Amino acid sequence: MGGTLGDTCRDGAVDDQGNIYATGGTESPGFPTTDGTTLNPGSNGAQSGPHDAWVARFAPDGTLVWATLVGGPAYDRAYAVEVNQTGVYIAGRAGAGFPTTNGVVQPTFAGDSLVEPFYGPQDGFVVKLTPAGAVVWATYLGGAGRDIIRDFDVDATGAVVAGVISSAVNPHVTPGAYDTTPGTGLNAVVVKLAVDAQSVVWGTYLGGTGDDGVNPSVRVDPASGVVYVLASANSTDFPTTAGAHQATNRGGSDLTLTAIAA
């Protein structure tokens, strides 16, 4: 699945009928879409040049049903895809000019104070599409630092719960959340969006004073709504709980597993 230049597939999902959904990023002008969408020209500060997110649906026998690009004039890439009965969801990293929709929680780019030259300034993004591949809503999810979404899940109500890697104060952390104070390094931020993505239900930091929350993986228990977050942590003060399997950091970067109530 690709064009004449660099194409990556970062995640896949399967629905109840056996249809397969895949997503990633492309720099190919001729990426094989079915709806006529083409690579958005420009780079907007990214050394890599133009790059858009793509998402595609395949029938159970592997036949392509539809494929579309989602992106603006910067570096945009999807890292994760989920599917339910109402639609298809993708999330990842995006630069300024990403095509958001009206009424969402963050329609505009928030900036980036820790720019990686290859990618240019970045925020996280989440997009919901119909089962036929049309955009329902699209929003940024980030703050004034570098923010990236590497994984998310959709709960039983259709609400997205995203794991964000954040390098600065994140505006989507909510009053009264488990942790409302960012550490001094990279932070994991876990954010639950409303079903229509027009508001944040809750958002919390998760980590200590070091670099924590790198590449968080997120799963939601469909029955209880409990959110499980798997990530790495360098902090010696990561907030483990009494009786945990491993309560202290054993050196360098350790794996962390956290359960957050619904």
PDB file of N, CA, C and O in Angstrom, residues 106 110-114 122-123 142-147 166-171:
ATOM      1  N   GLN A 106     -10.052  21.843  20.127  1.00  0.00           N
ATOM      2  CA  GLN A 106      -8.869  22.638  19.770  1.00  0.00           C
ATOM      3  C   GLN A 106      -8.774  22.749  18.247  1.00  0.00           C
ATOM      4  O   GLN A 106      -8.113  21.932  17.599  1.00  0.00           O
ATOM      5  N   ALA A 110      -1.326  24.915  18.474  1.00  0.00           N
ATOM      6  CA  ALA A 110      -0.958  25.590  19.711  1.00  0.00           C
ATOM      7  C   ALA A 110       0.495  26.015  19.769  1.00  0.00           C
ATOM      8  O   ALA A 110       0.892  26.725  20.687  1.00  0.00           O
ATOM      9  N   GLY A 111       1.308  25.585  18.798  1.00  0.00           N
ATOM     10  CA  GLY A 111       2.715  25.965  18.809  1.00  0.00           C
ATOM     11  C   GLY A 111       3.607  24.828  19.266  1.00  0.00           C
ATOM     12  O   GLY A 111       3.141  23.742  19.624  1.00  0.00           O
ATOM     13  N   ASP A 112       4.927  25.079  19.284  1.00  0.00           N
ATOM     14  CA  ASP A 112       5.892  24.047  19.648  1.00  0.00           C
ATOM     15  C   ASP A 112       7.185  24.727  20.087  1.00  0.00           C
ATOM     16  O   ASP A 112       7.900  25.306  19.267  1.00  0.00           O
ATOM     17  N   SER A 113       7.481  24.648  21.381  1.00  0.00           N
ATOM     18  CA  SER A 113       8.678  25.285  21.926  1.00  0.00           C
ATOM     19  C   SER A 113       9.883  24.348  21.933  1.00  0.00           C
ATOM     20  O   SER A 113      10.968  24.740  22.363  1.00  0.00           O
ATOM     21  N   LEU A 114       9.701  23.108  21.477  1.00  0.00           N
ATOM     22  CA  LEU A 114      10.793  22.128  21.457  1.00  0.00           C
ATOM     23  C   LEU A 114      10.783  21.434  20.095  1.00  0.00           C
ATOM     24  O   LEU A 114      10.523  20.242  19.973  1.00  0.00           O
ATOM     25  N   GLN A 122       5.011  20.629  16.055  1.00  0.00           N
ATOM     26  CA  GLN A 122       4.025  19.555  16.085  1.00  0.00           C
ATOM     27  C   GLN A 122       3.056  19.671  17.258  1.00  0.00           C
ATOM     28  O   GLN A 122       3.429  20.060  18.366  1.00  0.00           O
ATOM     29  N   ASP A 123       1.804  19.294  17.004  1.00  0.00           N
ATOM     30  CA  ASP A 123       0.775  19.034  18.006  1.00  0.00           C
ATOM     31  C   ASP A 123       0.218  17.637  17.759  1.00  0.00           C
ATOM     32  O   ASP A 123       0.343  17.098  16.652  1.00  0.00           O
ATOM     33  N   GLY A 142      -3.046  19.409  21.887  1.00  0.00           N
ATOM     34  CA  GLY A 142      -1.680  19.731  22.279  1.00  0.00           C
ATOM     35  C   GLY A 142      -1.594  21.087  22.948  1.00  0.00           C
ATOM     36  O   GLY A 142      -2.578  21.823  23.057  1.00  0.00           O
ATOM     37  N   GLY A 143      -0.380  21.405  23.398  1.00  0.00           N
ATOM     38  CA  GLY A 143      -0.131  22.681  24.045  1.00  0.00           C
ATOM     39  C   GLY A 143       0.982  23.429  23.349  1.00  0.00           C
ATOM     40  O   GLY A 143       1.264  23.210  22.170  1.00  0.00           O
ATOM     41  N   ALA A 144       1.664  24.302  24.100  1.00  0.00           N
ATOM     42  CA  ALA A 144       2.680  25.168  23.518  1.00  0.00           C
ATOM     43  C   ALA A 144       4.015  24.472  23.304  1.00  0.00           C
ATOM     44  O   ALA A 144       4.918  25.033  22.686  1.00  0.00           O
ATOM     45  N   GLY A 145       4.162  23.251  23.810  1.00  0.00           N
ATOM     46  CA  GLY A 145       5.370  22.475  23.567  1.00  0.00           C
ATOM     47  C   GLY A 145       5.173  21.494  22.433  1.00  0.00           C
ATOM     48  O   GLY A 145       4.261  21.619  21.627  1.00  0.00           O
ATOM     49  N   ARG A 146       6.051  20.494  22.360  1.00  0.00           N
ATOM     50  CA  ARG A 146       5.886  19.422  21.377  1.00  0.00           C
ATOM     51  C   ARG A 146       4.919  18.388  21.950  1.00  0.00           C
ATOM     52  O   ARG A 146       5.111  17.874  23.044  1.00  0.00           O
ATOM     53  N   ASP A 147       3.874  18.068  21.209  1.00  0.00           N
ATOM     54  CA  ASP A 147       2.872  17.093  21.650  1.00  0.00           C
ATOM     55  C   ASP A 147       2.627  16.085  20.535  1.00  0.00           C
ATOM     56  O   ASP A 147       2.434  16.468  19.369  1.00  0.00           O
ATOM     57  N   SER A 166       3.961  14.999  25.993  1.00  0.00           N
ATOM     58  CA  SER A 166       3.915  16.450  26.066  1.00  0.00           C
ATOM     59  C   SER A 166       5.199  16.979  26.664  1.00  0.00           C
ATOM     60  O   SER A 166       5.726  16.428  27.634  1.00  0.00           O
ATOM     61  N   SER A 167       5.715  18.081  26.099  1.00  0.00           N
ATOM     62  CA  SER A 167       6.974  18.656  26.576  1.00  0.00           C
ATOM     63  C   SER A 167       6.801  19.947  27.349  1.00  0.00           C
ATOM     64  O   SER A 167       7.781  20.555  27.778  1.00  0.00           O
ATOM     65  N   ALA A 168       5.569  20.389  27.536  1.00  0.00           N
ATOM     66  CA  ALA A 168       5.318  21.650  28.237  1.00  0.00           C
ATOM     67  C   ALA A 168       3.959  21.567  28.915  1.00  0.00           C
ATOM     68  O   ALA A 168       3.325  20.509  28.938  1.00  0.00           O
ATOM     69  N   VAL A 169       3.502  22.682  29.448  1.00  0.00           N
ATOM     70  CA  VAL A 169       2.187  22.719  30.078  1.00  0.00           C
ATOM     71  C   VAL A 169       1.125  22.359  29.037  1.00  0.00           C
ATOM     72  O   VAL A 169       1.103  22.904  27.935  1.00  0.00           O
ATOM     73  N   ASN A 170       0.264  21.408  29.385  1.00  0.00           N
ATOM     74  CA  ASN A 170      -0.768  20.973  28.447  1.00  0.00           C
ATOM     75  C   ASN A 170      -2.116  21.559  28.864  1.00  0.00           C
ATOM     76  O   ASN A 170      -2.553  21.363  30.007  1.00  0.00           O
ATOM     77  N   PRO A 171      -2.800  22.286  27.963  1.00  0.00           N
ATOM     78  CA  PRO A 171      -4.043  22.977  28.335  1.00  0.00           C
ATOM     79  C   PRO A 171      -5.231  22.052  28.550  1.00  0.00           C
ATOM     80  O   PRO A 171      -6.291  22.508  28.986  1.00  0.00           O
TER      81      PRO A 171
END
